[in-house]
PDB file of C-alpha atoms in Angstrom:
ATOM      1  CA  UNK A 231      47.898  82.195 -31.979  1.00 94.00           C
ATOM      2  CA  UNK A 232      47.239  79.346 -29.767  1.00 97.00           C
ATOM      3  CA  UNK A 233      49.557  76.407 -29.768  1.00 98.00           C
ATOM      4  CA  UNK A 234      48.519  72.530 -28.853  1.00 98.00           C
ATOM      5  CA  UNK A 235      51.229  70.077 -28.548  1.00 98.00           C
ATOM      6  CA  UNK A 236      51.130  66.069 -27.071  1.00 98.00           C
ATOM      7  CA  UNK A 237      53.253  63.870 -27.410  1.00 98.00           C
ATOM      8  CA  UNK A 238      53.474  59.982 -26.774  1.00 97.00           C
ATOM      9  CA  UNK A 239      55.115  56.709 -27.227  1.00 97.00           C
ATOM     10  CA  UNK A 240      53.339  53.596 -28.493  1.00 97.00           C
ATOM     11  CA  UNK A 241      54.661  50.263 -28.254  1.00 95.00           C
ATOM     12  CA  UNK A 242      54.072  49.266 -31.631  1.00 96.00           C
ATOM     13  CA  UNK A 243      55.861  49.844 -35.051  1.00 96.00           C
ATOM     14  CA  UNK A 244      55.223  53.435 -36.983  1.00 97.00           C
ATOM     15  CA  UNK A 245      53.770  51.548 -39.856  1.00 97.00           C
ATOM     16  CA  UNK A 246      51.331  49.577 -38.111  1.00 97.00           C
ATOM     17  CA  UNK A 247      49.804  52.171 -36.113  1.00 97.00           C
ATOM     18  CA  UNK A 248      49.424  54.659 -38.970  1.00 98.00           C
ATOM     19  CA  UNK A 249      48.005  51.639 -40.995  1.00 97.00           C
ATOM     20  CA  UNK A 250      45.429  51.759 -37.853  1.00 97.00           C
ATOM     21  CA  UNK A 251      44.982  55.663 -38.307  1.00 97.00           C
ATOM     22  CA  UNK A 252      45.774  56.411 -41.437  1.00 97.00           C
ATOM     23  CA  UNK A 253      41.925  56.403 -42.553  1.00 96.00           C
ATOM     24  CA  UNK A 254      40.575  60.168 -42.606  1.00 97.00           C
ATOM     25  CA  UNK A 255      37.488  59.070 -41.892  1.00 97.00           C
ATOM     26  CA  UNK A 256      38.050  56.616 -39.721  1.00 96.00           C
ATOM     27  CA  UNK A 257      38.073  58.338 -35.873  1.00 94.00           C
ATOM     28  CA  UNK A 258      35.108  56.583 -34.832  1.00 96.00           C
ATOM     29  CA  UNK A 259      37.536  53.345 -35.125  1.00 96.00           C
ATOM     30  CA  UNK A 260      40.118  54.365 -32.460  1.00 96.00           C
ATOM     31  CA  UNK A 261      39.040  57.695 -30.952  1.00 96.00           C
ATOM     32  CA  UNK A 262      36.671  57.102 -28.411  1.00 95.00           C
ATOM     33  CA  UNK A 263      35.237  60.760 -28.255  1.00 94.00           C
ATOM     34  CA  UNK A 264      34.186  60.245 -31.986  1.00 96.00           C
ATOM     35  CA  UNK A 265      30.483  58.682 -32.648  1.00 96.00           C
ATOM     36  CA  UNK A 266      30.528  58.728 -36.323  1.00 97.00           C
ATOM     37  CA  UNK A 267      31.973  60.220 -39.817  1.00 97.00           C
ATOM     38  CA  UNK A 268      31.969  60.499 -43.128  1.00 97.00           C
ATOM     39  CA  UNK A 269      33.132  62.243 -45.889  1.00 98.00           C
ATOM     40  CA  UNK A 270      31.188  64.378 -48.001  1.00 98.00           C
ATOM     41  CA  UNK A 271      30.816  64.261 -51.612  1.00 97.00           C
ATOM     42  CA  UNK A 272      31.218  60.242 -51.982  1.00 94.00           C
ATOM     43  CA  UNK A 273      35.344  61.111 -51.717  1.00 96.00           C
ATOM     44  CA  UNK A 274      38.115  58.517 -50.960  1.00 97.00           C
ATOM     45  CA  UNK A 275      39.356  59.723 -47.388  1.00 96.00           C
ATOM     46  CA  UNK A 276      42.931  60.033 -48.507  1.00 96.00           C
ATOM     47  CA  UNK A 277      42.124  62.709 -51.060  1.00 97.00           C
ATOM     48  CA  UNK A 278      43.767  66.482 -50.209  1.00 97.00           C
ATOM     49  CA  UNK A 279      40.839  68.390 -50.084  1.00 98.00           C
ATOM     50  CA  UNK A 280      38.326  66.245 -48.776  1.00 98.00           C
ATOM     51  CA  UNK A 281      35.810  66.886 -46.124  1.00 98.00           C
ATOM     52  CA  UNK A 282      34.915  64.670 -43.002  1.00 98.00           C
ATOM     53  CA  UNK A 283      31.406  65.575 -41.064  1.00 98.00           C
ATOM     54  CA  UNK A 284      31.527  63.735 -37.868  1.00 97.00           C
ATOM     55  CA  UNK A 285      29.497  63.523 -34.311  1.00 97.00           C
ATOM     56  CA  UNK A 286      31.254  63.858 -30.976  1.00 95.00           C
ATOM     57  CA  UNK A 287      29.580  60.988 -28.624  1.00 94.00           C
ATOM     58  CA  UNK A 288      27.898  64.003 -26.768  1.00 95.00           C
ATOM     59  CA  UNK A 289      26.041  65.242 -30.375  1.00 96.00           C
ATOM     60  CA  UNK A 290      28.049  68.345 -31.162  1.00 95.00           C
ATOM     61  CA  UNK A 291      29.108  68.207 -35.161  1.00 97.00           C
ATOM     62  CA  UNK A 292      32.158  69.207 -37.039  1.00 97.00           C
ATOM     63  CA  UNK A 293      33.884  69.601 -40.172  1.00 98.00           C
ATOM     64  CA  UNK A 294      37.216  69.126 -41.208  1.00 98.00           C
ATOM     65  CA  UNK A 295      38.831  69.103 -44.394  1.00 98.00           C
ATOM     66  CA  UNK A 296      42.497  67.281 -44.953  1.00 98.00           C
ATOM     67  CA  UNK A 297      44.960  69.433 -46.017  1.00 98.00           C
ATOM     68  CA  UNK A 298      47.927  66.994 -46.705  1.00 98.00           C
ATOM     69  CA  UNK A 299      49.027  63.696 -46.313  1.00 98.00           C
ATOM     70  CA  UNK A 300      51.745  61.533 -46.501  1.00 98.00           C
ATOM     71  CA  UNK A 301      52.367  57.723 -46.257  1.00 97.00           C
ATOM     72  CA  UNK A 302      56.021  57.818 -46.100  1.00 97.00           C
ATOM     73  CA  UNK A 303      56.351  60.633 -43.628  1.00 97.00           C
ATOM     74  CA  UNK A 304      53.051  59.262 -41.626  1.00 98.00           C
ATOM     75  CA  UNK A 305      51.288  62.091 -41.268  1.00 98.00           C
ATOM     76  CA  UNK A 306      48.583  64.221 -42.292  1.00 97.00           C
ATOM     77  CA  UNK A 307      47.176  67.890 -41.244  1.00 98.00           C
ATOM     78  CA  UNK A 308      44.219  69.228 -41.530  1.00 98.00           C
ATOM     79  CA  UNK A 309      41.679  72.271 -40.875  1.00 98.00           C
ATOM     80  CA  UNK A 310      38.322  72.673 -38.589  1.00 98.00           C
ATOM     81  CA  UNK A 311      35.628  74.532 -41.155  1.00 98.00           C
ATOM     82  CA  UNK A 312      32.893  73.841 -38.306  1.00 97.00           C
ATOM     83  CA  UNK A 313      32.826  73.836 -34.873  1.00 96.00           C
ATOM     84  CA  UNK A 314      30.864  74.260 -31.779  1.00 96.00           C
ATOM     85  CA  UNK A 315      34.379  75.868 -30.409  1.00 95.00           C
ATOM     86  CA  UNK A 316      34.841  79.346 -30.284  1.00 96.00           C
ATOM     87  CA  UNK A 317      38.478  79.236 -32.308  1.00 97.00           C
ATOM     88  CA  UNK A 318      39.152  79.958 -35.807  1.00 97.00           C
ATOM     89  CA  UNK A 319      42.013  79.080 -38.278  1.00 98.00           C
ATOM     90  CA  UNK A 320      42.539  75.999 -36.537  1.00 98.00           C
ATOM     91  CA  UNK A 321      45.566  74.117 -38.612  1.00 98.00           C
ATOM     92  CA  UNK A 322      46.685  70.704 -36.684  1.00 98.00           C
ATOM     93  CA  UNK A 323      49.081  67.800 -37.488  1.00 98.00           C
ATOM     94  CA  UNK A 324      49.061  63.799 -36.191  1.00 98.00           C
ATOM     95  CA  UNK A 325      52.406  62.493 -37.038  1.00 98.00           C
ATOM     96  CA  UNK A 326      54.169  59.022 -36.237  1.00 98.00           C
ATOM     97  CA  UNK A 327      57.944  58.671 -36.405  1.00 98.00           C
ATOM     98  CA  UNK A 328      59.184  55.330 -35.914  1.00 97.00           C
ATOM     99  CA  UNK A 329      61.502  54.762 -33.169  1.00 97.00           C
ATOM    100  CA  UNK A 330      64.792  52.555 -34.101  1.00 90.00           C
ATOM    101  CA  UNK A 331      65.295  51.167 -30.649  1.00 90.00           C
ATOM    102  CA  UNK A 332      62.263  48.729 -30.268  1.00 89.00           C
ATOM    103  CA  UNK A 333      59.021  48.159 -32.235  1.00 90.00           C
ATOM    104  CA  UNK A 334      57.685  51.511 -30.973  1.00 96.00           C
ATOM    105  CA  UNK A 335      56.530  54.681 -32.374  1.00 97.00           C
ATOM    106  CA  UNK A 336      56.819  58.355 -31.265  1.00 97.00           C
ATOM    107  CA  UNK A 337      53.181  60.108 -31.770  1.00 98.00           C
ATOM    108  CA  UNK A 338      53.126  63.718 -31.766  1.00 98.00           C
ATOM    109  CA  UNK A 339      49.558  66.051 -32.052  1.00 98.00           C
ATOM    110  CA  UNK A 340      49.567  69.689 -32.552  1.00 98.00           C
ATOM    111  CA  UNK A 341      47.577  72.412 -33.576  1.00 98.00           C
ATOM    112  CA  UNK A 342      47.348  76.196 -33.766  1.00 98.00           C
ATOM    113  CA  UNK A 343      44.375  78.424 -33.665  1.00 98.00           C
ATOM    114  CA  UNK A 344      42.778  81.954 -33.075  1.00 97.00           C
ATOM    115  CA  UNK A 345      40.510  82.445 -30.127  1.00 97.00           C
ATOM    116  CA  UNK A 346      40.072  84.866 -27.653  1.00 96.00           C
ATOM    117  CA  UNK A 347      42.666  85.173 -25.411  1.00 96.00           C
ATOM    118  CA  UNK A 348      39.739  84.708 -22.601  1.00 96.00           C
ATOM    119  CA  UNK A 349      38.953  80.782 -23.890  1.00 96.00           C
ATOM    120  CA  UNK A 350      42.668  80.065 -24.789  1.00 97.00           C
ATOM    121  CA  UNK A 351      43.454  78.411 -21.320  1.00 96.00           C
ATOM    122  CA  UNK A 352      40.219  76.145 -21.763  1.00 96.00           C
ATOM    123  CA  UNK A 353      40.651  75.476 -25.368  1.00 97.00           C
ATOM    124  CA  UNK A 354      44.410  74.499 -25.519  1.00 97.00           C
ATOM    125  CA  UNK A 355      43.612  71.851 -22.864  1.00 96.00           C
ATOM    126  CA  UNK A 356      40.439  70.501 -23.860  1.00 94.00           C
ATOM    127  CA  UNK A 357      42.276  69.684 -27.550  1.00 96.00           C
ATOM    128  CA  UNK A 358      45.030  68.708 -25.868  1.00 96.00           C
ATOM    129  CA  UNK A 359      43.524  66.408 -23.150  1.00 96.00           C
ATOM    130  CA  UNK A 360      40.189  65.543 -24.647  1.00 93.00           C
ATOM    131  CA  UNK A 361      41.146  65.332 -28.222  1.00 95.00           C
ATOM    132  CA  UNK A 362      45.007  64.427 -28.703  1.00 97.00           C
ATOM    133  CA  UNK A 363      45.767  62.659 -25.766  1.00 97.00           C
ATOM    134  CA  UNK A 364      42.235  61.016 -25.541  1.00 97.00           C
ATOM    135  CA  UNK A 365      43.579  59.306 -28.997  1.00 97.00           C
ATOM    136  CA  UNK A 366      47.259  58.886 -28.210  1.00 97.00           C
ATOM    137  CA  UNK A 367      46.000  56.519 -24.686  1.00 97.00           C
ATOM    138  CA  UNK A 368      43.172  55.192 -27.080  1.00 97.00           C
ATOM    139  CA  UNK A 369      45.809  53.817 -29.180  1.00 97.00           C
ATOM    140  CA  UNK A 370      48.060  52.785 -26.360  1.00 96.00           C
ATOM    141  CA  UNK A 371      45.148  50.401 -25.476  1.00 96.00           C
ATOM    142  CA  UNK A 372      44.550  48.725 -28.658  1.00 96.00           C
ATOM    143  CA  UNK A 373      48.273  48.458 -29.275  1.00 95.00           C
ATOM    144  CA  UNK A 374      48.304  46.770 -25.310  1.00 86.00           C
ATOM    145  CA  UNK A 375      50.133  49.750 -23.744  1.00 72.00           C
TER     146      UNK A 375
END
């Protein structure tokens, strides 16, 4: 299994920043890789089990249904069930814990997945680089990082 981890700090309070992200279908808000989304089926974006279908800003599609989330732990994981990448069983996480010393937040991003051991190099940094922390400085803008 491939393993993804990033980490950052944001200078804003846990609860404002998952506020910001807390919307499964709401990438295309604060990821700047993301073009559009929605979720299939008409269903509320915060329900386990739901599916978003979204457009990278270069055309390639995904899908990705949530898997669990939680308000008071800020967090939610989900799967990829389409992909132009050539992994499988991918299972990631986007967690905020607040930080008690200042109105900041500690963001962590991590995933696992099965690829061939030939891609893993390429894939564990594009999601890492591209994807997580792509979001994590996307946020540190808004927030005025």
């Amino acid at each position: 299994m491939a393993r993804v981890y990033i980490s950052s700090v944001i200078n804003a309070p846990a609860a404002k920043v998952w506020e910001y992200i807390r919307d499964f279908n709401g990438l295309p808000k604060w990821h700047p890789r993301i073009r559009d989304s929605r979720i299939e089926d008409a269903l509320p974006s915060d329900k386990v089990g739901c599916i978003r279908s979204f457009h990278l800003q270069n055309g390639d599609a995904l899908r990705e249904q949530l898997l669990g989330l939680s308000d008071y732990d800020m967090f939610y994981t989900y799967t990829i069930l389409d992909s132009p990448m050539p992994l499988t069983d991918y299972i990631s996480t986007l967690r905020l814990t607040p930080i008690t010393d200042g109105e900041r937040c500690f963001g962590e991003w991590s995933a696992e997945f099965a690829c061939d051991p030939a891609n893993e190099t390429d894939l564990v940094t594009g999601v890492g680089t591209n994807v997580f922390q792509g979001g994590f400085d996307a946020l540190k803008r808004h927030f005025g990082n």
